[in-house]
Structure formats: C-alpha cells, structure tokens
Amino acid sequence: MKILVTGGAGYIGSHTVLLLLTNGFEVVVLDNLMNASIESIRRVEHLTGKKVSFIKGDIQDKTALTSLFNEHAIDAVIHFAALKAVGESSTIPLEYYQNNVHGTLCLLEVMANLNINHFIFSSSATVYGGENAVPYEESMPLGEASSPYGASKVMIERVLKDLAQSNLDFRAVCLRYFNPIGAHESGQIGEDPKGIPNNLLPYVAQVAVGKRERLQVFGDDYSTQDGTCERDYLHVMDLAEGHVAAVNWLQKNSEFTGVEAFNLGTGKAVSVLSIIKAFEQASQQKVPYTIAPRRHGDLPAFWANAEKANKQLGWRATRDLTQMMTDTWRWQSNNPEGYPK
Ligand code: NAD
Ligand code: UD1
C-alpha cells in the first residue's frame, strides 16, 4: 500500500512515517517545510534503511497535488499538515483558516476529482472544548473551540462529515490526539520547535539542557490534586502506532462508510508538577521552575476515554511516563539545538 503523508517531515509525521515504513508501507511525503527540516526525513530513511518519496510543496497547490496523485498510486492519505500554535492562531487567525481549512479543502477536492477515498485526519482533544465532562468520549458533542486553531479542527471534522454524506465511497478517520510527547527511542528524531516552545515538554527539555533558565508553571491554584493542570500525555510512538492501526482498520472494514472519530490518549491525567519530577528523575537534571499566573484558555484537567480505539482499532498506548521522559531527554541531549539548520 502507498500512503501520502502531508506534513510528514514534522514532529508527529516523521515518527509515523518511520513506523509506516517498518510496517511495509510505501510512503510519499508532501511538506512545505514551513515548520520542519528535511533532516527528519533523512534520519527516518537512515533508521529504517528505506526510501521516502519526498515532495516539497504546499497542500494549497492543487496543480502540484494533482501531479503527485497522477505520479503515485495513493491508497490512503494521512493529513498532518497544519499550523498548530494555539496562541499564535489568535494573532493571525486568517493564516490559520487559510492554511488549515482552505488547505484541507484543496486536498479533499483533488482527492475527490481523482477518486481517492481513504483519509486520516489529525484532530485534537481541543475539539471537545470546555463544556464536556471528563474523560472525553467520542460520542460527546464538539465544544466551543477556544482558539482559531481549535476552530479549524472543528470545521474540518464537520467538512469530513458532510463530504462523507455526499459521497458514500469516502471513508475517513479523525484521530483526536491528547498530549503527544517523547521521541523515537533512537534519540535521532523528535520535536524541534521554532523559537520559544509553547508546549510543556519541549520547554522542560530546553530548561534541562540549559537552553532556558527556568520553567514557568502556569497556575498552582486549580482544583486538581496538586493545584497544577492535568493532561493526558502519550508517547509519540504510541500515537504513530495509532495511525498504522487506523490505516489497517480502513483497509479491513471495507463495508464502513462515513467518518469515525477515535481518541488517542492513555486515559490517565498527569499534573505539571508530576511531569517536572518525572523528567528530573529520567534525565538526572534539575528543572528550576517558578509558579506563574494561569495561562488564558487552559482547562484544569482533561483526559481521554480511549476504549473505542482499543476495541475497534486494537490500539492501546503502552509506553509509560518514564519512557516518555527518557526518550524526550535522549533526543534533547543528543540534539540540543534540534535538527542542524
Ligand atoms: P508540526 O508543525 O511538527 O508538523 C506539521 C507539518 O506540516 C510541518 O512539517 C509543516 O512544515 C507542514 N505544513 C504546514 N502547513 C503546510 C502546508 N500548507 N503544506 C504542506 N506542509 C505544511 O506539527 P505536529 O505536532 O507534528 O502536528 C501534526 C498535526 O497534528 C497537526 O495537524 C496538528 O494540528 C495536530 N495535532 C498536534 C498536536 C501536538 O501536540 N503536537 C496535538 C493535537 C493535534
Ligand atoms: C495545548 C493547546 C491545545 C493543543 C495542545 C497540543 C492551549 C490552551 N491548548 O494544550 O489546544 O491541542 O496544546 O498541541 O494552548 N504549561 C506550563 N508552562 C509552560 C507550558 C505549559 O505550566 O511553559 C502547562 C499548561 O498550563 C498546561 C500543561 O502545561 O497545563 C500542558 O500545556 P501544553 O503542552 O501547552 O498543552 P495543552 O495546554 O494541554
């Protein structure tokens, strides 16, 4: 089977490409490299001993997409390409809607023209909003997105639903990720954020390696066990396995039509202070921190009910917090500046 992976040079994309290759899939990557380095693909090829067909291009370029699909007989598309910084999305919302929503529409339009009907979409726990009770379940209504980034995910899920209703051959899976962290156990590929990291783990790792002085813990007065926010962190290799399981599920269930959503999380919530402690233990480094005010838009605690993915996809997150921390540290200490620029 041949899979097109959009955004395959990025953090989650590169780990998924690696796993697809080791599972015998052929992979074509389309990435405009706006938030990635081609070095991730080189390293994936080196680790697997297999070739990736890499195309530098934009999902909004319908001509390039058409020639890509004409050149490669693509069986399914895994669609990671997106802008993903929540805070930035409120500053430049039009870029987010343009890139994420319009870009996805371009991709879907070209796929529809060429009768390519299998689609796996990178959605997010953010689609549940603040209204739903925890743990989040797929049957819950989508919430009020708290940022243009979140709204772009909600909109695309809606587009997929409408498309599937209009075309019974179209079959899609929305994978709702909780908080992916960690890196491939080789320490050769991992998360390489540009500028100041927005997310917790890359920030913690950069403090531990001496790149940043101290972490700010955003709020310690939440109604949680230790007062700091709790999230469902999962290892990026478990997440990558979820994508392989979704591709296999689409292949196997040929009678399925429509769109199916699956939560990918561990089902457990971990606090910010517990993350710091676990990281210090795994890395044997100090992570100095101060308590700062709450971050606007943060929810106290959310985690997944991941039973549906377990029952239907046969998927479960198996890597524990220690492994998530050890692998993050291996990547960060081997590559303190990320990929060579
Ligand atoms: P990333 O930025 O590392 O990867 C995205 C990739 O897409 C990058 O390589 C970027 O260069 C590419 N890209 C962006 N716009 C493009 C375009 N118009 N055309 C071609 N390529 C383009 O991000 P990631 O963390 O790997 O996230 C992958 C997907 O998962 C995104 O859709 C993101 O919204 C979603 N997601 C991520 C998280 C997370 O915590 N990382 C959580 C939930 C959902
Ligand atoms: C954020 C996004 C969410 C997105 C997810 C994955 C917000 C409000 N939500 O989720 O939409 O799907 O990333 O990309 O931005 N923290 C600190 N100090 C830091 C950084 C984070 O204390 O320097 C805390 C946060 O307050 C939060 C936890 O760490 O409680 C995790 O933060 P983060 O990694 O940004 O993920 P989310 O907030 O869950």
Coordinates of C-alpha atoms and ligand atoms in Angstrom, one line a residue:
M1 CA 0.0 0.0 0.0
K2 CA 1.1 3.5 -0.8
I3 CA 0.3 6.3 1.7
L4 CA 0.6 10.0 1.2
V5 CA 1.6 11.7 4.4
T6 CA 1.1 15.5 4.4
G7 CA 3.3 17.3 6.9
G8 CA 5.3 14.1 7.2
A9 CA 8.6 16.0 8.0
G10 CA 7.1 17.4 11.2
Y11 CA 7.1 16.1 14.7
I12 CA 4.3 13.5 14.7
G13 CA 4.5 13.0 10.9
S14 CA 8.2 11.9 10.9
H15 CA 7.5 9.3 13.7
T16 CA 4.5 8.0 11.8
V17 CA 6.4 7.8 8.5
L18 CA 9.1 5.7 10.3
L19 CA 6.5 3.3 11.6
L20 CA 4.7 3.0 8.2
L21 CA 8.0 2.2 6.5
T22 CA 8.9 -0.5 9.1
N23 CA 5.4 -2.0 8.6
G24 CA 5.9 -2.4 4.9
F25 CA 4.0 0.6 3.6
E26 CA 5.4 2.8 0.8
V27 CA 5.4 6.4 1.8
V28 CA 5.2 9.7 -0.1
V29 CA 5.6 12.8 2.0
L30 CA 4.3 16.3 0.9
D31 CA 5.6 19.1 3.2
N32 CA 6.4 22.7 2.5
L33 CA 8.9 22.6 5.4
M34 CA 7.4 25.8 7.0
N35 CA 7.8 24.1 10.4
A36 CA 10.2 21.2 9.7
S37 CA 13.6 20.2 8.5
I38 CA 14.3 17.8 5.7
E39 CA 16.8 16.3 8.1
S40 CA 14.0 14.5 9.8
I41 CA 13.2 12.6 6.6
R42 CA 16.9 11.8 6.0
R43 CA 17.1 10.4 9.5
V44 CA 14.0 8.3 9.1
E45 CA 15.5 6.8 5.9
H46 CA 18.7 6.1 7.8
L47 CA 16.9 4.5 10.7
T48 CA 14.7 2.3 8.5
G49 CA 17.0 1.6 5.6
K50 CA 14.1 2.6 3.3
K51 CA 13.4 5.4 0.9
V52 CA 10.7 8.1 1.3
S53 CA 9.4 9.9 -1.8
F54 CA 9.7 13.5 -0.6
I55 CA 8.0 16.3 -2.4
K56 CA 8.5 19.9 -1.1
G57 CA 5.2 21.5 -1.7
D58 CA 2.0 23.1 -0.3
I59 CA -1.3 21.4 0.3
Q60 CA -2.9 24.5 -1.2
D61 CA -1.2 23.9 -4.5
K62 CA -3.8 21.9 -6.4
T63 CA -1.7 21.6 -9.5
A64 CA 1.2 20.0 -7.5
L65 CA -1.3 17.8 -5.7
T66 CA -2.8 16.6 -9.0
S67 CA 0.5 15.7 -10.4
L68 CA 1.6 14.0 -7.2
F69 CA -1.6 11.8 -7.3
N70 CA -1.1 11.1 -11.0
E71 CA 2.5 10.0 -10.4
H72 CA 1.9 7.9 -7.4
A73 CA -1.0 5.4 -6.9
I74 CA -2.0 6.6 -3.5
D75 CA -4.3 4.2 -1.4
A76 CA -4.8 6.5 1.6
V77 CA -3.8 10.0 2.8
I78 CA -2.7 10.8 6.4
H79 CA -3.2 14.5 6.8
F80 CA -0.9 16.1 9.4
A81 CA 0.0 19.4 7.5
A82 CA -1.3 22.3 9.6
L83 CA -0.2 25.3 11.6
K84 CA -0.6 24.4 15.3
A85 CA 0.4 27.1 17.7
V86 CA -2.7 27.9 19.7
G87 CA -1.6 31.4 20.9
E88 CA -0.3 32.5 17.5
S89 CA -3.6 31.4 15.9
S90 CA -5.4 34.2 17.8
T91 CA -2.9 36.8 16.5
I92 CA -3.0 35.6 12.8
P93 CA -6.4 33.8 12.5
L94 CA -6.7 34.3 8.8
E95 CA -3.4 32.5 8.2
Y96 CA -4.7 29.6 10.3
Y97 CA -8.0 29.3 8.5
Q98 CA -6.2 29.7 5.1
N99 CA -3.6 27.1 5.8
N100 CA -5.6 24.6 7.8
V101 CA -9.1 24.8 6.5
H102 CA -8.6 26.0 2.9
G103 CA -5.5 23.8 2.6
T104 CA -7.6 20.7 3.6
L105 CA -10.4 21.7 1.2
C106 CA -7.8 21.8 -1.6
L107 CA -6.5 18.4 -0.7
L108 CA -10.0 16.9 -0.4
E109 CA -11.1 18.5 -3.7
V110 CA -8.2 17.0 -5.6
M111 CA -8.7 13.6 -3.9
A112 CA -12.4 13.7 -4.9
N113 CA -11.6 14.5 -8.5
L114 CA -9.2 11.5 -8.7
N115 CA -11.5 9.2 -6.7
I116 CA -9.1 8.7 -3.7
N117 CA -11.3 8.0 -0.8
H118 CA -9.3 7.0 2.3
F119 CA -8.5 9.8 4.7
I120 CA -7.0 10.0 8.2
F121 CA -7.1 13.4 9.8
S122 CA -5.0 14.8 12.7
S123 CA -7.6 16.2 15.0
S124 CA -7.2 17.2 18.6
A125 CA -8.7 16.9 22.1
T126 CA -9.3 20.6 21.8
V127 CA -12.4 19.9 19.7
Y128 CA -14.2 18.8 23.0
G129 CA -14.0 22.4 24.3
G130 CA -14.5 23.2 27.9
E131 CA -18.2 22.2 28.0
N132 CA -17.9 18.4 28.1
A133 CA -17.3 16.4 31.3
V134 CA -14.1 14.4 31.6
P135 CA -13.0 11.9 30.5
Y136 CA -13.8 12.9 26.9
E137 CA -15.7 10.3 24.8
E138 CA -16.2 10.4 21.1
S139 CA -20.0 10.4 21.4
M140 CA -19.9 13.8 23.0
P141 CA -20.9 16.9 21.0
L142 CA -18.0 19.0 19.8
G143 CA -17.5 22.0 22.1
E144 CA -17.0 25.7 21.5
A145 CA -13.4 26.0 20.2
S146 CA -11.3 28.4 22.4
S147 CA -9.0 29.5 19.6
P148 CA -8.9 29.8 15.8
Y149 CA -6.6 26.8 15.8
G150 CA -9.2 24.7 17.6
A151 CA -11.9 26.1 15.4
S152 CA -10.0 25.0 12.3
K153 CA -10.0 21.4 13.7
V154 CA -13.8 21.5 14.5
M155 CA -14.5 22.9 11.0
I156 CA -12.5 20.2 9.2
E157 CA -14.2 17.5 11.2
R158 CA -17.6 19.0 10.0
V159 CA -16.4 19.2 6.4
L160 CA -15.4 15.5 6.5
K161 CA -18.8 14.5 7.9
D162 CA -20.6 16.5 5.1
L163 CA -18.3 15.1 2.4
A164 CA -18.9 11.5 3.6
Q165 CA -22.7 12.1 3.5
S166 CA -22.4 13.3 -0.1
N167 CA -20.1 10.6 -1.3
L168 CA -20.6 7.1 0.1
D169 CA -17.2 6.0 -1.2
F170 CA -15.4 8.5 1.0
R171 CA -14.2 6.9 4.3
A172 CA -12.4 8.9 6.9
V173 CA -11.0 8.6 10.4
C174 CA -10.5 11.6 12.7
L175 CA -7.8 10.8 15.3
R176 CA -8.2 13.1 18.3
Y177 CA -4.8 13.4 19.9
F178 CA -4.4 14.2 23.6
N179 CA -0.9 15.5 24.5
P180 CA 1.8 13.8 22.4
I181 CA 5.3 13.9 23.9
G182 CA 8.5 11.9 23.7
A183 CA 10.7 10.9 20.8
H184 CA 11.8 7.8 18.9
E185 CA 13.9 5.7 21.2
S186 CA 17.0 6.2 18.9
G187 CA 17.1 9.8 20.0
Q188 CA 17.6 10.8 16.4
I189 CA 14.1 12.2 15.6
G190 CA 12.0 14.3 17.9
E191 CA 10.2 17.6 18.5
D192 CA 12.1 20.6 17.2
P193 CA 10.0 23.7 18.0
K194 CA 10.9 27.0 16.4
G195 CA 11.6 29.8 18.9
I196 CA 10.2 29.7 22.4
P197 CA 8.2 26.4 22.9
N198 CA 4.5 26.8 23.7
N199 CA 4.0 23.3 24.9
L200 CA 5.2 22.0 28.3
L201 CA 7.6 19.1 27.4
P202 CA 9.8 20.9 24.9
Y203 CA 10.1 23.8 27.4
V204 CA 11.0 21.5 30.2
A205 CA 13.6 19.7 28.0
Q206 CA 15.2 23.0 26.9
V207 CA 15.5 24.1 30.6
A208 CA 17.1 20.8 31.5
V209 CA 19.6 21.1 28.7
G210 CA 20.5 24.6 29.8
K211 CA 19.0 26.5 26.8
R212 CA 16.4 28.2 29.0
E213 CA 16.7 29.4 32.6
R214 CA 13.5 28.2 34.2
L215 CA 10.1 26.9 33.5
Q216 CA 7.0 28.9 34.4
V217 CA 4.3 26.7 35.8
F218 CA 1.0 28.3 34.7
G219 CA -1.1 28.3 37.9
D220 CA -1.0 26.2 41.0
D221 CA -4.4 27.0 42.3
Y222 CA -6.6 24.7 40.2
S223 CA -8.9 22.3 41.8
T224 CA -6.6 19.4 41.0
Q225 CA -4.6 17.1 43.3
D226 CA -1.5 19.4 43.5
G227 CA -3.2 22.5 42.1
T228 CA -1.5 22.4 38.7
C229 CA -3.2 21.4 35.5
E230 CA -3.6 17.8 34.5
R231 CA -3.3 16.4 31.0
D232 CA -3.2 13.0 29.2
Y233 CA 0.3 12.8 27.9
L234 CA 1.0 10.0 25.4
H235 CA 4.2 8.8 23.7
V236 CA 4.6 9.9 20.1
M237 CA 5.5 6.3 19.1
D238 CA 2.2 5.1 20.6
L239 CA 0.5 7.9 18.6
A240 CA 2.3 6.8 15.4
E241 CA 1.0 3.2 16.1
G242 CA -2.5 4.6 16.3
H243 CA -2.1 5.8 12.7
V244 CA -0.9 2.5 11.4
A245 CA -3.9 0.9 13.2
A246 CA -6.3 3.4 11.6
V247 CA -4.9 2.6 8.1
N248 CA -5.3 -1.1 8.7
W249 CA -8.8 -0.6 10.1
L250 CA -9.9 1.3 7.0
Q251 CA -8.5 -1.4 4.8
K252 CA -10.1 -4.2 6.7
N253 CA -13.5 -2.7 7.2
S254 CA -14.4 -2.3 3.5
E255 CA -18.1 -2.1 4.4
F256 CA -17.6 1.0 6.5
T257 CA -18.7 4.3 5.1
G258 CA -18.6 7.7 6.7
V259 CA -16.3 9.3 9.3
E260 CA -15.3 7.7 12.6
A261 CA -13.5 9.6 15.4
F262 CA -11.1 7.9 17.8
N263 CA -9.5 9.4 20.9
L264 CA -5.8 8.6 21.2
G265 CA -4.7 9.0 24.8
T266 CA -3.6 6.9 27.8
G267 CA -6.8 7.5 29.8
K268 CA -4.7 9.0 32.7
A269 CA -4.1 12.6 33.7
V270 CA -0.7 13.8 35.0
S271 CA -0.1 17.2 36.6
V272 CA 2.6 19.7 35.6
L273 CA 4.5 19.2 38.8
S274 CA 4.5 15.4 38.3
I275 CA 5.9 15.9 34.8
I276 CA 8.7 18.0 36.2
K277 CA 9.5 15.4 38.8
A278 CA 9.4 12.5 36.3
F279 CA 11.6 14.5 33.9
E280 CA 14.2 15.2 36.6
Q281 CA 14.3 11.6 37.6
A282 CA 14.7 10.3 34.0
S283 CA 17.3 13.0 33.0
Q284 CA 19.1 13.4 36.3
Q285 CA 19.0 17.1 35.6
K286 CA 17.4 19.9 37.7
V287 CA 14.4 21.7 36.1
P288 CA 14.1 25.0 38.0
Y289 CA 10.6 26.5 37.9
T290 CA 8.5 29.3 39.3
I291 CA 4.8 29.5 39.8
A292 CA 3.3 32.0 37.3
P293 CA -0.3 33.1 36.8
R294 CA -2.7 30.8 35.0
R295 CA -2.5 30.8 31.1
H296 CA -5.6 32.1 29.4
G297 CA -7.7 29.4 27.9
D298 CA -6.2 26.5 30.0
L299 CA -8.6 23.9 31.4
P300 CA -7.9 22.4 34.8
A301 CA -7.8 18.8 33.7
F302 CA -8.8 16.6 30.8
W303 CA -8.0 13.1 29.6
A304 CA -9.3 10.5 27.2
N305 CA -11.6 7.6 27.4
A306 CA -9.6 5.6 24.9
E307 CA -11.7 2.4 25.0
K308 CA -13.1 2.9 21.5
A309 CA -9.7 2.9 19.9
N310 CA -8.8 -0.2 22.0
K311 CA -12.0 -2.1 21.0
Q312 CA -12.2 -1.1 17.3
L313 CA -8.6 -0.4 16.2
G314 CA -7.0 -2.8 18.6
W315 CA -4.8 0.1 19.8
R316 CA -3.6 1.0 23.3
A317 CA -0.9 3.3 24.5
T318 CA 1.8 1.0 26.1
R319 CA 4.7 3.3 26.8
D320 CA 4.8 4.7 30.4
L321 CA 5.7 8.2 31.7
T322 CA 9.3 7.2 32.5
Q323 CA 9.8 6.1 28.9
M324 CA 8.2 9.3 27.6
M325 CA 10.7 11.3 29.7
T326 CA 13.7 9.2 29.0
D327 CA 13.1 9.4 25.2
T328 CA 12.5 13.1 25.3
W329 CA 15.8 13.6 27.2
R330 CA 17.7 11.3 24.8
W331 CA 16.5 13.4 21.8
Q332 CA 17.1 16.7 23.6
S333 CA 20.6 15.9 24.9
N334 CA 21.7 14.4 21.6
N335 CA 20.3 17.4 19.7
P336 CA 20.4 20.5 22.0
E337 CA 19.8 22.8 19.0
G338 CA 17.3 20.5 17.3
Y339 CA 18.0 19.4 13.7
P340 CA 21.0 21.1 12.1
K341 CA 19.8 24.3 10.5
Ligands
NAD1 P1 4.5 20.0 13.1 O1 4.4 21.5 12.9 O2 5.7 19.5 13.6 O3 4.1 19.3 11.7 C1 3.2 19.9 10.7 C2 3.9 19.8 9.4 O4 3.1 20.3 8.4 C3 5.3 20.6 9.4 O5 6.3 19.7 8.9 C4 5.0 21.7 8.4 O6 6.1 22.1 7.7 C5 3.9 21.1 7.5 N1 2.9 22.0 6.9 C6 2.2 23.0 7.5 N2 1.4 23.6 6.6 C7 1.7 23.0 5.4 C8 1.1 23.2 4.1 N3 0.3 24.2 3.8 N4 1.6 22.4 3.1 C9 2.5 21.5 3.3 N5 3.0 21.3 4.5 C10 2.6 22.0 5.6 O7 3.2 19.6 14.0 P2 2.9 18.2 14.7 O8 3.0 18.5 16.2 O9 3.6 17.1 14.1 O10 1.3 18.2 14.4 C11 0.9 17.4 13.3 C12 -0.6 17.5 13.2 O11 -1.2 17.0 14.5 C13 -1.2 18.9 13.0 O12 -2.3 18.9 12.2 C14 -1.6 19.3 14.4 O13 -2.6 20.3 14.4 C15 -2.1 18.0 15.0 N6 -2.0 17.9 16.5 C16 -0.8 18.1 17.1 C17 -0.8 18.0 18.5 C18 0.5 18.2 19.2 O14 0.5 18.4 20.4 N7 1.7 18.2 18.6 C19 -1.9 17.8 19.2 C20 -3.1 17.6 18.5 C21 -3.2 17.7 17.2
UD1_2 C1 -2.3 22.9 24.1 C2 -3.4 23.6 23.4 C3 -4.3 22.6 22.7 C4 -3.5 21.7 21.8 C5 -2.3 21.1 22.6 C6 -1.4 20.2 21.9 C7 -3.8 25.7 24.7 C8 -4.7 26.4 25.6 N1 -4.2 24.4 24.4 O1 -2.8 22.1 25.1 O2 -5.3 23.2 22.0 O3 -4.3 20.7 21.2 O4 -1.6 22.1 23.2 O5 -0.7 20.9 21.0 O6 -2.7 26.2 24.4 N2 2.4 24.7 30.9 C9 3.2 25.3 31.9 N3 4.3 26.0 31.4 C10 4.7 26.1 30.1 C11 3.9 25.4 29.2 C12 2.8 24.7 29.6 O7 2.9 25.3 33.0 O8 5.7 26.8 29.8 C13 1.3 23.9 31.4 C14 0.0 24.4 30.8 O9 -0.6 25.4 31.6 C15 -0.9 23.1 30.7 C16 0.2 22.0 30.6 O10 1.4 22.6 30.9 O11 -1.5 22.9 32.0 C17 0.3 21.4 29.2 O12 0.4 22.5 28.3 P1 0.6 22.3 26.7 O13 1.8 21.4 26.5 O14 0.7 23.7 26.1 O15 -0.7 21.6 26.3 P2 -2.2 21.9 26.5 O16 -2.4 23.2 27.2 O17 -2.9 20.7 27.0

